Every structure is written in C-alpha cells, then in structure tokens.
XYZ file of C-alpha atoms in Angstrom:
684
model
C -9.130 10.175 41.000
C -5.816 10.522 39.743
C -2.683 9.859 42.522
C -1.313 13.005 43.672
C 1.451 11.102 45.210
C 5.181 12.759 43.403
C 6.517 10.214 41.387
C 10.291 9.282 42.218
C 11.476 8.692 38.534
C 14.714 7.402 39.872
C 12.734 4.372 41.802
C 9.671 3.853 40.063
C 9.636 0.408 38.081
C 8.537 1.810 35.223
C 11.806 3.869 34.868
C 14.022 2.725 36.677
C 14.599 -1.215 35.354
C 15.717 -3.219 38.671
C 13.921 -6.446 37.370
C 16.201 -9.201 36.264
C 18.686 -9.366 33.276
C 17.896 -5.311 33.679
C 14.577 -5.613 32.304
C 12.036 -3.310 34.018
C 10.429 -5.344 36.642
C 6.935 -6.122 34.830
C 5.374 -7.717 38.753
C 5.390 -4.686 40.115
C 3.842 -2.593 36.727
C -0.046 -2.242 36.903
C -2.087 0.008 34.398
C -2.545 2.639 36.829
C 0.952 3.204 36.972
C 1.374 4.842 33.374
C -0.739 8.353 33.872
C 1.345 9.302 36.915
C 4.741 8.420 35.647
C 4.073 10.164 32.040
C 3.198 13.218 33.296
C 6.659 12.730 35.937
C 8.578 12.593 32.703
C 7.315 14.799 30.738
C 7.161 17.316 32.920
C 11.794 15.727 34.007
C 12.221 16.305 29.896
C 10.817 19.713 29.467
C 13.162 20.615 32.361
C 16.346 19.111 30.289
C 15.314 20.781 27.040
C 14.859 24.505 29.412
C 18.569 24.021 30.414
C 19.808 22.954 27.626
C 17.805 25.557 25.819
C 18.903 28.535 28.108
C 22.466 27.731 28.598
C 24.678 30.800 28.581
C 27.498 29.317 26.915
C 28.435 29.192 23.819
C 26.738 26.302 21.809
C 28.902 22.647 21.761
C 27.813 19.461 20.078
C 28.746 18.246 24.216
C 26.168 20.862 25.817
C 23.549 21.334 22.950
C 23.713 17.837 20.543
C 24.796 15.715 23.324
C 22.121 16.859 25.679
C 19.512 16.821 23.825
C 20.685 13.407 22.120
C 20.331 12.156 26.429
C 17.475 13.545 27.810
C 14.142 12.026 28.556
C 15.679 9.368 29.216
C 12.467 8.239 32.096
C 10.691 9.350 28.979
C 12.009 7.296 26.698
C 11.670 4.640 29.483
C 7.708 4.591 29.926
C 7.416 4.976 26.480
C 9.110 1.787 25.353
C 6.686 0.050 27.779
C 3.666 1.667 27.497
C 3.754 1.145 23.696
C 4.663 -2.342 23.781
C 1.598 -2.851 26.321
C -0.567 -1.019 23.287
C -0.020 -3.306 20.649
C 0.943 -6.587 22.038
C -1.602 -6.761 25.216
C -4.037 -4.297 25.724
C -6.580 -3.160 27.680
C -10.268 -0.831 28.092
C -7.509 0.921 30.384
C -4.553 0.616 28.319
C -6.526 1.574 24.945
C -8.247 5.068 27.227
C -5.255 6.396 28.357
C -3.456 5.237 24.819
C -6.233 7.843 23.622
C -4.810 10.296 26.389
C -1.505 10.396 25.934
C -1.162 10.382 21.956
C -1.863 14.040 21.989
C 0.029 14.988 25.045
C 2.789 13.714 23.317
C 2.111 14.853 20.436
C 1.860 18.875 21.705
C 5.303 17.845 24.364
C 7.573 17.243 21.331
C 5.865 20.199 18.957
C 6.950 22.198 21.884
C 10.914 21.221 21.432
C 10.817 21.514 17.854
C 9.440 24.519 17.721
C 11.593 26.315 20.682
C 13.141 29.353 18.763
C 16.324 28.810 22.106
C 17.095 25.587 21.267
C 16.770 25.629 17.914
C 18.911 28.507 17.524
C 21.641 26.444 19.175
C 21.497 23.984 16.711
C 21.112 26.639 14.326
C 24.160 28.581 15.410
C 26.216 24.806 15.578
C 24.941 23.806 11.789
C 26.372 27.095 10.261
C 29.376 26.589 11.876
C 29.501 22.875 11.079
C 32.441 23.069 8.334
C 34.777 24.110 11.232
C 33.702 21.978 14.024
C 36.001 19.192 12.150
C 33.392 16.884 13.510
C 33.674 12.737 12.378
C 31.248 11.668 10.047
C 28.602 10.357 12.240
C 27.979 13.364 14.257
C 28.201 15.833 11.122
C 25.159 13.588 9.917
C 23.901 13.538 13.000
C 24.178 17.358 13.644
C 22.940 18.003 9.306
C 19.743 15.391 10.048
C 18.784 17.452 13.631
C 18.805 20.209 12.427
C 16.725 19.358 9.110
C 14.249 17.892 11.784
C 13.271 20.944 13.207
C 13.412 22.801 10.521
C 11.073 19.867 8.675
C 9.169 20.373 12.596
C 7.977 23.503 11.934
C 10.957 25.457 13.369
C 11.159 28.110 10.937
C 7.262 28.660 10.640
C 6.250 32.244 12.378
C 4.129 32.188 15.456
C 0.711 31.283 13.975
C 1.915 28.849 12.134
C 3.502 27.048 14.416
C 0.581 27.345 16.323
C -1.269 25.791 13.911
C 0.804 22.659 13.103
C 1.224 21.981 16.080
C -2.545 20.990 16.730
C -2.409 19.464 13.265
C -0.043 17.380 14.455
C -1.774 16.585 17.822
C -5.203 15.916 16.246
C -3.090 13.313 13.592
C -1.578 11.382 16.828
C -5.446 11.515 18.321
C -6.875 10.732 14.412
C -3.907 7.806 14.438
C -4.709 6.145 17.884
C -8.546 6.061 16.677
C -7.968 4.680 13.954
C -6.123 1.560 15.476
C -8.120 1.005 17.863
C -11.002 0.943 15.360
C -8.899 -1.970 13.808
C -8.310 -3.557 17.038
C -12.365 -3.760 17.864
C -13.217 -5.291 14.446
C -10.987 -8.039 14.210
C -11.710 -8.793 18.000
C -14.962 -8.866 17.996
C -15.602 -10.675 14.801
C -15.691 -14.416 15.042
C -17.848 -16.901 13.258
C -18.267 -20.589 14.536
C -18.286 -23.542 12.952
C -18.902 -27.213 13.954
C -17.630 -30.520 12.538
C -19.254 -30.632 9.785
C -18.402 -27.144 8.305
C -14.617 -28.033 8.185
C -14.459 -29.965 4.986
C -10.823 -29.354 3.238
C -9.492 -28.761 6.478
C -6.445 -29.914 7.144
C -5.796 -31.266 11.133
C -3.494 -28.074 11.936
C -6.062 -25.556 10.941
C -8.722 -27.410 12.880
C -6.650 -27.396 16.092
C -5.301 -23.663 15.407
C -9.475 -22.817 15.096
C -10.741 -25.132 17.821
C -7.808 -23.337 20.186
C -9.296 -19.847 18.501
C -12.952 -20.877 19.561
C -11.955 -22.199 23.488
C -10.024 -18.460 23.561
C -13.764 -16.870 22.752
C -16.204 -18.906 25.525
C -16.745 -21.836 23.116
C -14.625 -25.118 23.696
C -15.974 -27.534 21.011
C -16.676 -25.414 18.488
C -14.449 -24.052 15.910
C -13.463 -20.020 14.653
C -12.721 -18.080 11.919
C -11.137 -15.413 12.775
C -9.470 -11.932 11.372
C -6.527 -13.365 12.063
C -4.259 -14.205 8.976
C -2.465 -17.654 10.641
C -6.380 -18.242 10.636
C -7.864 -16.613 7.221
C -5.604 -17.408 4.745
C -5.799 -20.603 5.622
C -8.897 -21.121 5.484
C -9.787 -19.412 2.207
C -6.932 -21.796 1.125
C -7.994 -24.837 1.876
C -11.858 -24.740 3.172
C -14.605 -26.448 0.047
C -16.811 -24.638 1.950
C -17.348 -21.577 -0.737
C -19.967 -19.702 1.139
C -17.844 -19.757 4.633
C -14.803 -18.452 2.077
C -17.192 -15.178 0.950
C -18.474 -14.891 4.345
C -14.884 -14.949 5.890
C -13.503 -12.594 2.818
C -15.998 -10.029 3.537
C -15.579 -9.723 7.246
C -11.774 -9.444 6.043
C -12.059 -6.587 3.415
C -14.664 -4.680 5.367
C -11.981 -4.369 8.345
C -12.858 -0.488 9.469
C -15.371 -0.104 7.310
C -19.072 -1.546 9.258
C -20.778 1.938 9.885
C -20.797 2.901 14.301
C -18.174 3.982 16.619
C -15.235 1.626 14.877
C -15.976 2.489 11.062
C -12.559 4.257 10.175
C -14.030 6.382 7.125
C -13.670 9.877 8.307
C -11.477 9.314 10.772
C -9.471 8.366 7.095
C -10.481 11.621 5.217
C -9.356 14.450 8.301
C -6.406 12.874 8.275
C -5.477 12.530 4.765
C -6.391 16.868 4.888
C -4.553 17.420 8.032
C -1.223 15.718 6.183
C -1.941 17.823 3.192
C -2.243 21.013 4.649
C 0.313 20.494 7.718
C 2.754 19.446 3.354
C 1.812 22.984 1.999
C 2.440 25.103 5.693
C 6.216 23.551 5.289
C 6.076 24.012 1.818
C 5.885 21.294 0.430
C 3.866 20.141 -2.522
C 1.799 17.059 -1.592
C 2.299 15.355 1.882
C 3.959 12.763 -0.217
C 6.950 15.435 -1.163
C 7.387 15.990 3.025
C 7.517 12.240 3.322
C 10.193 11.874 0.638
C 12.350 14.021 1.362
C 14.573 12.424 3.325
C 14.656 9.215 1.646
C 16.612 7.450 -0.957
C 13.624 7.496 -3.078
C 13.368 11.393 -2.700
C 10.161 11.850 -4.996
C 6.790 10.322 -5.813
C 7.783 9.942 -9.529
C 10.601 7.595 -8.781
C 8.250 5.715 -6.454
C 6.579 5.248 -9.679
C 9.423 4.571 -10.996
C 9.842 1.259 -9.751
C 6.113 0.571 -8.962
C 4.958 0.893 -12.591
C 6.447 -1.576 -14.507
C 5.617 -3.850 -11.983
C 2.506 -3.153 -11.145
C 1.895 -3.705 -15.779
C 4.483 -7.437 -15.277
C 2.128 -8.279 -12.155
C -1.293 -7.930 -13.960
C -0.279 -10.064 -17.011
C 0.582 -12.592 -14.564
C -2.101 -12.445 -12.868
C -4.489 -12.555 -15.558
C -2.259 -15.875 -17.636
C -3.213 -17.749 -13.874
C -5.956 -16.730 -13.208
C -7.440 -18.196 -16.378
C -6.069 -21.315 -15.295
C -7.698 -20.863 -11.849
C -10.974 -20.434 -13.466
C -10.363 -23.788 -15.386
C -9.757 -25.380 -12.308
C -13.374 -24.392 -10.879
C -15.270 -24.512 -14.116
C -13.591 -29.238 -14.142
C -15.121 -28.725 -10.217
C -18.313 -28.217 -11.474
C -18.496 -24.951 -10.547
C -20.908 -22.318 -12.584
C -19.962 -19.635 -10.402
C -18.381 -16.139 -11.591
C -14.846 -16.730 -11.073
C -14.724 -14.643 -7.493
C -11.848 -13.513 -4.707
C -12.959 -15.789 -2.254
C -12.263 -18.808 -4.976
C -8.510 -17.223 -5.739
C -6.851 -18.524 -2.657
C -8.427 -22.085 -3.269
C -7.856 -22.891 -7.000
C -4.572 -21.619 -6.771
C -4.006 -24.035 -4.182
C -4.961 -26.698 -6.104
C -2.831 -24.869 -9.473
C -0.248 -25.462 -7.145
C -0.744 -29.382 -5.872
C -1.805 -29.946 -10.444
C 1.402 -27.620 -11.290
C 4.029 -29.231 -8.597
C 1.928 -32.239 -7.216
C 1.775 -31.187 -3.632
C 0.380 -28.905 -0.737
C 0.969 -26.197 1.730
C -0.319 -28.292 4.149
C 2.841 -30.924 3.275
C 5.289 -28.565 4.400
C 3.248 -27.096 7.875
C 4.425 -30.542 9.567
C 8.275 -29.698 8.908
C 7.858 -25.717 9.733
C 7.623 -26.287 13.979
C 7.423 -22.847 15.839
C 10.397 -23.774 17.435
C 12.393 -25.269 15.281
C 11.973 -22.035 12.728
C 13.828 -20.038 15.693
C 16.328 -22.046 16.342
C 16.870 -21.638 12.623
C 17.118 -17.674 12.892
C 19.510 -17.972 16.109
C 21.523 -20.742 13.682
C 21.988 -18.489 10.873
C 22.872 -15.426 12.959
C 25.526 -17.403 14.337
C 27.355 -18.338 11.004
C 26.177 -14.973 9.711
C 27.631 -12.485 12.476
C 29.118 -14.673 15.450
C 26.506 -13.792 18.024
C 24.576 -16.696 19.901
C 21.248 -16.272 22.361
C 20.354 -18.063 25.581
C 16.486 -18.818 26.655
C 15.632 -17.348 30.470
C 13.685 -19.344 31.482
C 10.820 -18.018 34.362
C 11.422 -14.307 34.015
C 7.767 -12.220 33.624
C 7.011 -10.105 30.844
C 3.953 -8.502 29.940
C 2.436 -11.599 28.377
C 3.642 -14.992 29.661
C 3.905 -16.355 26.253
C 6.668 -13.879 26.015
C 10.508 -14.841 25.754
C 13.142 -14.048 27.441
C 17.112 -14.499 25.616
C 20.442 -13.343 25.846
C 21.894 -12.020 23.338
C 26.191 -12.987 23.259
C 29.349 -11.960 21.624
C 31.489 -15.082 19.766
C 33.809 -13.881 22.509
C 31.076 -14.919 24.980
C 30.365 -10.801 26.283
C 26.559 -9.919 26.542
C 25.646 -7.482 23.775
C 21.598 -7.573 24.833
C 18.553 -8.983 25.158
C 15.891 -9.985 22.640
C 12.040 -10.864 24.093
C 9.525 -12.053 21.703
C 5.979 -13.173 21.948
C 4.550 -15.166 19.371
C 1.274 -15.989 19.305
C -1.794 -14.209 17.925
C -4.327 -13.415 21.421
C -7.543 -10.905 21.278
C -5.235 -8.376 23.483
C -3.274 -8.258 20.457
C -3.287 -5.781 16.961
C -2.533 -7.813 13.964
C 0.263 -7.467 11.794
C 3.733 -8.479 13.050
C 6.950 -6.471 14.094
C 9.781 -4.786 15.648
C 10.277 -2.664 18.206
C 13.009 -2.110 21.563
C 12.914 -1.136 24.453
C 15.906 -0.026 24.519
C 18.345 0.989 21.551
C 21.813 0.354 21.586
C 24.390 3.360 22.041
C 27.384 4.824 22.880
C 27.113 8.461 24.009
C 27.459 9.163 27.122
C 27.146 6.044 29.495
C 26.111 3.895 26.365
C 22.789 1.409 26.521
C 22.977 -1.786 25.180
C 19.958 -2.542 23.136
C 17.172 -4.320 24.311
C 15.452 -6.224 21.831
C 11.878 -7.408 20.856
C 9.721 -9.557 18.265
C 6.139 -9.523 18.124
C 4.043 -12.050 15.912
C 0.478 -13.751 15.656
C 0.510 -17.032 14.504
C -1.925 -19.343 15.684
C -1.527 -21.141 19.264
C -2.016 -24.472 19.725
C -3.618 -26.664 21.922
C -0.374 -27.337 25.433
C -0.075 -30.624 23.346
C 0.975 -30.132 20.181
C 3.689 -28.354 18.774
C 2.898 -24.988 16.641
C 3.848 -25.131 12.816
C 3.522 -22.150 10.560
C 3.359 -21.935 6.930
C 6.534 -21.115 4.761
C 4.990 -17.303 4.784
C 4.845 -17.636 8.509
C 8.081 -18.626 9.364
C 9.268 -15.602 6.610
C 7.119 -13.843 8.458
C 9.271 -14.809 11.449
C 12.706 -14.124 9.756
C 11.682 -10.769 8.468
C 10.550 -9.417 11.709
C 14.473 -11.224 13.232
C 16.211 -9.028 10.366
C 14.958 -6.027 11.714
C 15.293 -7.497 15.484
C 19.100 -8.232 14.094
C 19.223 -4.619 12.819
C 18.632 -3.561 16.402
C 20.740 -6.243 18.219
C 23.931 -5.579 15.758
C 24.021 -1.804 15.864
C 27.546 -0.182 16.579
C 26.913 3.899 16.757
C 27.914 6.376 18.923
C 24.758 8.138 19.005
C 21.040 7.042 20.083
C 19.649 9.430 16.763
C 21.015 6.824 14.300
C 21.169 3.711 16.107
C 19.975 0.732 14.794
C 16.442 0.476 12.709
C 16.112 4.491 12.598
C 17.491 4.909 9.066
C 15.425 5.989 5.809
C 12.139 4.049 5.598
C 13.195 2.518 1.630
C 16.224 1.551 3.474
C 14.710 0.162 6.899
C 13.643 -3.053 5.031
C 16.135 -4.394 3.688
C 18.183 -5.787 6.884
C 14.670 -7.439 7.603
C 14.047 -8.808 3.878
C 17.484 -10.020 2.636
C 17.263 -11.925 6.298
C 14.183 -14.345 4.675
C 16.414 -16.188 2.182
C 18.390 -18.147 4.762
C 15.009 -19.350 5.211
C 15.368 -21.778 2.343
C 19.008 -21.865 1.475
C 18.979 -26.128 1.767
C 21.700 -26.644 4.401
C 19.255 -24.320 6.811
C 16.521 -26.474 5.620
C 18.153 -29.912 5.777
C 19.160 -28.375 9.297
C 16.300 -26.749 10.949
C 13.533 -28.689 8.976
C 12.216 -31.693 10.724
C 8.694 -33.408 11.026
C 7.086 -33.320 14.196
C 6.362 -36.227 14.870
C 9.093 -38.440 12.796
C 12.086 -36.436 14.132
C 12.995 -36.784 9.870
C 14.647 -34.067 8.189
C 12.367 -32.937 5.072
C 12.376 -35.337 2.182
C 14.780 -33.516 -0.796
C 11.821 -34.177 -3.183
C 9.814 -32.221 -0.899
C 12.700 -29.651 -0.219
C 12.977 -29.779 -4.353
C 9.430 -28.766 -4.767
C 9.265 -26.208 -2.220
C 12.127 -24.004 -4.098
C 10.311 -24.984 -7.404
C 7.253 -22.914 -6.030
C 8.986 -19.444 -4.867
C 7.441 -17.920 -7.417
C 4.308 -19.718 -7.507
C 1.315 -16.742 -7.472
C 3.674 -14.012 -7.788
C 0.913 -12.385 -9.805
C -1.064 -12.334 -7.093
C 0.782 -12.354 -3.810
C 2.446 -8.799 -6.288
C -1.228 -7.418 -7.278
C -2.225 -7.135 -3.680
C 0.864 -5.155 -2.420
C 1.400 -3.126 -5.195
C -2.091 -1.901 -5.469
C -1.782 -0.620 -1.838
C 1.523 0.281 -2.769
C -0.073 2.413 -5.390
C -3.467 3.892 -3.668
C -0.975 5.384 -1.059
C 1.155 6.773 -3.322
C -2.125 8.291 -4.978
C -3.239 9.541 -1.786
C -0.411 11.288 -0.751
C 1.120 13.025 -3.571
C -1.729 15.180 -4.530
C -2.041 18.597 -3.134
C -5.548 18.501 -1.427
C -7.292 15.598 -0.307
C -10.635 13.832 -1.568
C -13.116 14.276 0.190
C -14.295 10.791 0.023
C -11.852 8.260 0.121
C -13.118 5.508 -0.242
C -15.083 6.301 -3.267
C -11.401 7.864 -4.304
C -9.311 4.131 -3.958
C -12.005 2.925 -5.361
C -11.620 5.267 -8.763
C -7.863 4.710 -8.258
C -8.125 0.881 -8.468
C -10.351 1.281 -11.754
C -7.500 3.326 -13.112
C -4.885 0.495 -12.975
C -7.364 -2.058 -13.987
C -7.087 -3.816 -10.588
C -8.965 -7.372 -11.316
C -12.583 -7.979 -9.095
C -11.161 -10.962 -7.935
C -7.684 -9.326 -5.815
C -8.181 -7.204 -3.238
C -5.992 -5.048 -2.266
C -3.432 -6.434 0.687
C -4.575 -3.586 2.773
C -7.843 -1.600 2.460
C -7.371 1.549 3.783
C -10.342 1.875 6.837
C -7.634 -1.174 7.449
C -4.285 -0.083 6.704
C -2.429 0.342 9.650
C 0.974 1.196 7.697
C -0.620 4.030 6.856
C -3.128 4.926 9.091
C -2.292 3.959 12.640
C 0.371 6.900 12.508
C 2.361 7.308 9.465
C 5.463 5.622 9.756
C 4.597 3.763 5.665
C 2.414 6.623 5.245
C 3.432 7.317 1.807
C 5.955 4.846 2.543
C 4.264 1.233 1.813
C 6.298 1.613 -1.487
C 9.507 0.502 0.422
C 9.024 -2.806 0.912
C 9.246 -2.804 -3.139
C 12.064 -0.319 -2.691
C 13.707 -2.543 -0.456
C 13.838 -6.119 -2.428
C 16.086 -4.005 -5.149
C 18.591 -3.889 -2.663
C 17.487 -7.248 -1.087
C 17.657 -9.456 -3.702
C 20.544 -7.862 -5.421
C 22.560 -8.173 -1.998
C 22.011 -11.864 -1.899
C 22.744 -12.616 -5.384
C 26.320 -11.743 -3.765
C 26.265 -14.584 -1.891
C 25.223 -17.306 -4.297
C 27.913 -15.523 -6.688
C 30.517 -16.319 -3.876
C 28.546 -20.079 -3.750
C 28.738 -19.846 -0.173
C 25.398 -18.437 1.746
C 27.984 -17.603 4.566
C 31.057 -15.949 2.944
C 32.437 -15.197 5.996
C 33.934 -12.258 4.091
C 31.176 -11.312 2.812
C 29.029 -11.770 5.476
C 31.550 -9.177 7.498
C 31.288 -6.346 5.195
C 27.131 -7.713 5.920
C 27.406 -6.555 9.494
C 29.430 -3.820 9.199
C 27.872 -1.441 6.482
C 24.784 -2.913 6.698
C 22.908 -4.299 10.210
C 25.655 -2.898 12.658
C 25.595 0.866 10.739
C 23.000 2.607 11.695
C 21.822 5.638 9.895
C 24.991 6.620 10.918
C 25.936 7.101 6.919
C 24.030 7.982 3.893
C 21.997 5.058 2.870
C 23.713 4.323 -1.011
C 26.968 4.971 0.295
C 26.079 2.241 2.857
C 24.888 -0.111 0.200
C 27.964 0.228 -2.065
C 30.526 -0.039 0.148
C 28.547 -3.168 0.734
C 28.580 -4.393 -2.016
C 30.563 -2.031 -4.597
C 27.117 -0.464 -6.541
C 23.267 0.359 -6.486
C 21.451 -2.193 -8.494
C 18.443 -1.946 -10.656
C 15.380 -3.264 -10.095
C 15.982 -6.521 -12.832
C 16.893 -8.295 -10.114
C 13.716 -7.875 -8.240
C 11.095 -8.837 -10.711
C 13.438 -12.291 -11.838
C 13.266 -13.170 -8.337
C 9.494 -12.646 -8.004
C 9.143 -14.111 -11.364
C 7.873 -11.220 -13.093
C 10.532 -11.724 -15.638
C-alpha cells in the first residue's frame, strides 16, 4: 500500500539535498520514496502554476516569465534523480515506477502548456515584447516560451487540446515501454564460451568477457554480451565465424524477438500518434514539426546534407568491400561475404595497410589516463580544474564525484561519472544534469554527470579503452563541459538547452583533442611500462583516422535517412519494419552493413522523442565541428588562448541564449560548408 503520510518537500532527501557537497543524500533514498514525493512535488508545482496564472496584476517578466521558470524546483529535483536511476541503475521497482510516472508527468505538463490563463499572460508579454526594452537573452526566452506553448497546443480548441494531451500521454508510455524492452533484451542475452572458443581474442577482451560471465553467475567462463564494448571487439577479433554470426544476429535483432519485449507494435503506434500530433498542430509531417525550431528548419535541408554524403559513403564502402573479400578469399573462406565478416576483415586490412591493429593501442588507453586527458584539455582551453572526492555515495558505487573549480580557485560546480557497463544500466553513453546552472533568482551551480558502458575489468587490472571508446569519453565530456561552463541567466537556455542540431557541436568538437599529439604523448602511457606511445605507433594511429570511413558513414547515415523517412511523411506506415527494409532497398543499402541503430532498438528516436526526426543532427553538427577545429589548426596551436576564449564565450558558455547561427558566426566569423566534414571523414 502506498504511504498516506504527508511528504515534507523542504526536508525530504529527494528534494532537500543535504548530502556531501550539496548533493542528494543517496544513502537515505529508497526505491519506495519516489512515488509519494513525485505526487507531492506535482501538487506543489500545480499550486505555483495556479498562483502565476491567477495573478490579477498586469503580466510582467518577473511575475510571469521568471516565476514560471523558477517554479517546480522540487519536481525538478526528484525527477533528475529518478531519471538518472532509471537509466543508470534500474530494477523492477524503478521500471514499474517509470511506467506509472511517465504518463503522469505527460498529463501534468500538457495541463500547463494548455492552461489558457497562463498562456494569456505569456501572450500578453509576447505581444508587448518590443516595448518592454528586454535584453537579448530575456527576449529570446520570451519568444521561445511563447512558441513552445503554441507548439504544445495552446491555440487549439477544447477538443484539440484534449486529444493532444491524450496523444502525449500515450507517446510517453510507449517510449518508456520501448526503452525497457530493449534493456530487457540486452540484459537477458549472453552467450557463454569456454577457453577453446576464444581463438583470436586479445587479452583485454578475454578479461572483460570473464568479468561479464562472473557477473552473470558463470565464473570461469567467458560471456559475449550485447554491450558494444564487448560485442564490437568480439566481432572484430574472433576467428570463429559461427560465433560472430550468432552475436551479430542477437545484436541486430534487439527489440524484435517476439513476445513481451518485441517493439514492432510499439514503433507502429508511436509513428501513428506522431503523425496525428503533427497534423493536429498544423504541420505537414512530424519532421516538419520537429525541425521547425532547429538550424536545418526543413526535411529538404536535411537531405541536402545527407544525400551527397550517402552517395560518397556507398562508393567508399563498395571499394572497401572488394578488398575485404580479397582478404577473405586469401584466408581460404568459401562463404559469401556477410555482415558479420566486415569488422573482422577490416581489422585484417588495417594490419595489412598500416602494419598494426587496434589491440596494439589498447595498453596505451587506460581509462583513468583518458579521464585525466579530458580534464587536462579542459584546463588548458578553459582554465577549469577537477578534484576527485572519494567516499561519497552516489546512485551506484561505481559513480565518481569531482569538484569543478574556476581558474581563481572558486567552485564552479560538480561533475559525476559512471563508467562501467552492468545489467542494471541501459546501453550507450550520455550526459545529463542533476541540476543546471543559471543566475535567475538565487541562481544555481551545475551538477552534471556522464554515463558510459565500458567493459569492467577484474579488480586487479586497469580498464583499457579502444580508440572509439576513448572518443566516446571525450564526446560525452564535451557535452558535460557545455553544462558546466554555462553562463546564462535563464534556466531554460542553460547548458545543452539548444537546438537539436547544434547540441552535438560542443561534444563532437571536443573529440578532436584526443588525437592532438601533445595530448597523446602526455596521457597515452603503457599500462605496464608507463612509457608514452611510441611515435611510430602514434603516427600509424593518426594515419588510420579515416580508415573504415565507408562502413562507419553508411551505418550512421542509413539510420539518419530511415529516421527522416519515417517522420517526413504525412501518415505512418502500417508495417514499420517492412518500411525500413523498403527504404534501405531504395537507398541501395549493402546487405553486408547493418544500420547503426535498427528500428526495434533505435533508442535515440523511440525511447522518447529526443532525436526523432533528429538523428541527422550528429552529422549537421559534424559540419560545424570540422570547421571549428580547423580554426585551431589554422593558428598552429590547438590551445590558442584567444580562440579558446571565443570558443568558451560563444559555444560552451552561451547555451541557448542566442540563435545558434549567430553564436557560431561570433566564434568563427562565418558559417561552414560540408566540405571540411567530408574531408575529415575521408570521403573526398
């Protein structure tokens, strides 16, 4: 039975953060605490909204816009902890709560966005905006708030509002189900092997597989799991073609295995509801709705970027496949070249062309050293430093806590990081915030976190990363810096609160510093000898930066094009998986490469709608990041102080306080063309 005891939001550990460093006191938070606190926080927020909307005074920025931005602090706090737990350390109780809370939150925010009295006050300010003499950031927040209300149904009639609220609630529940189904498939599948099955596998992978097997109660054996940190190196190095095929099929069929965790109908229903939502709001398609507030603006603009890249990627992949088939034939394979052969023979081709393999690099990419490299680059570019605080309880014992300080020693905020894969964590890597940084009202310091899924080694061994994993760590830390360096007044434009196709710029740009020779020379130290990576190996690594570009670009761009195909039509396909296959066929997708994210496990697009009609944005931002790093290369100094300050001020600190094109132009002086990105990828 749920507790009927009244919740004191001013004292509860979920909403009154009284742990060390001003963090939540995670040791005092139980799974059973969330539901009653959510209920109390929702009621408190409703009361605040009622006070704003019912205010008899003439609307002002202070009594309406600022009051709205600062309302719901208790709800923000319990939500941030809950969604952190739901992604990073879930269980059956949390998942049941997720299914309960998702539609409840959707109903709550639908009611706010459709509150006629509240919108009337926002609309009053909006209509008078030119006479209010607002600073640029406040004007932008007012305009974005007004538009958000309109896009959320504020101008619909009563029936339209009711239907839209229902659609949003159903989409919220379906997104939760989608994510939980994928997690279940990833958690429940493992293939246990013995020593005789490990031909070709390097020691780092054997250690990770042994640890994964022990976590699943099979000590002394080795497990292939569906974590990318095990799946990808296994299909790269394993000489057992039959096992590579088994792993490939399991990985690509996540969410499409029939039974309770199958996502086929979930996707169908989500696409149908999204198309209906767009039509209700007056848009030609869901893509048109989603792109309305982005840099791209239209599906046509997205295709103007993606289509030429796709053609170049297909050409490169076809050329590469010819070479891979030659290697397979030389190795005595009589089998038709298949998707589970690509990574394996691509690694052989790398060794042939450059006389080294990925496994040579691993001993030089220790997790702790790569973390140090992330911090060191941030210090050299932006003057901030990081100090780890041991013994602080977070959501899981693996989570680490760092105090972030400005150059003058003052405290800037907190950074938390949780690096290792486990069955209770959804796959992938991401950044989020327990608390955003802003100056409005009493202000707040940012509390930012990164989640990774690296294979955890035995306690006696150092965690070693692949180059791709090291890039992922730099990527997510770039997002974290966007949150930590924020210097804005208004919460709604803080940190990563920018358009979807601009948000990946700070993260993808930061990846470039991983391969700056001065960074690798300092931090890429051998796990056993402590010696720096030899120059010959470093040169080989840098020479292979565009190796495999055809494969990588095809698997990514296929996902972006299928996402756009689903959402740029006015209706929804009755059979999404057939539509996926037909779309790929029209694109001449090679059957030897899979989409990076097939529909049934495409969490970016279907676990909520964060990247729906938006997966292209990684490549859109890549056009910007290639051009932005070229600015540093042009100076001859990857840490050029004047350029670093412009980067901090206009990209990392500005959040969504100004238009993204204006911000980028203030940093670089002009907008880029896609050419630098294609060169960076090795496609031209």
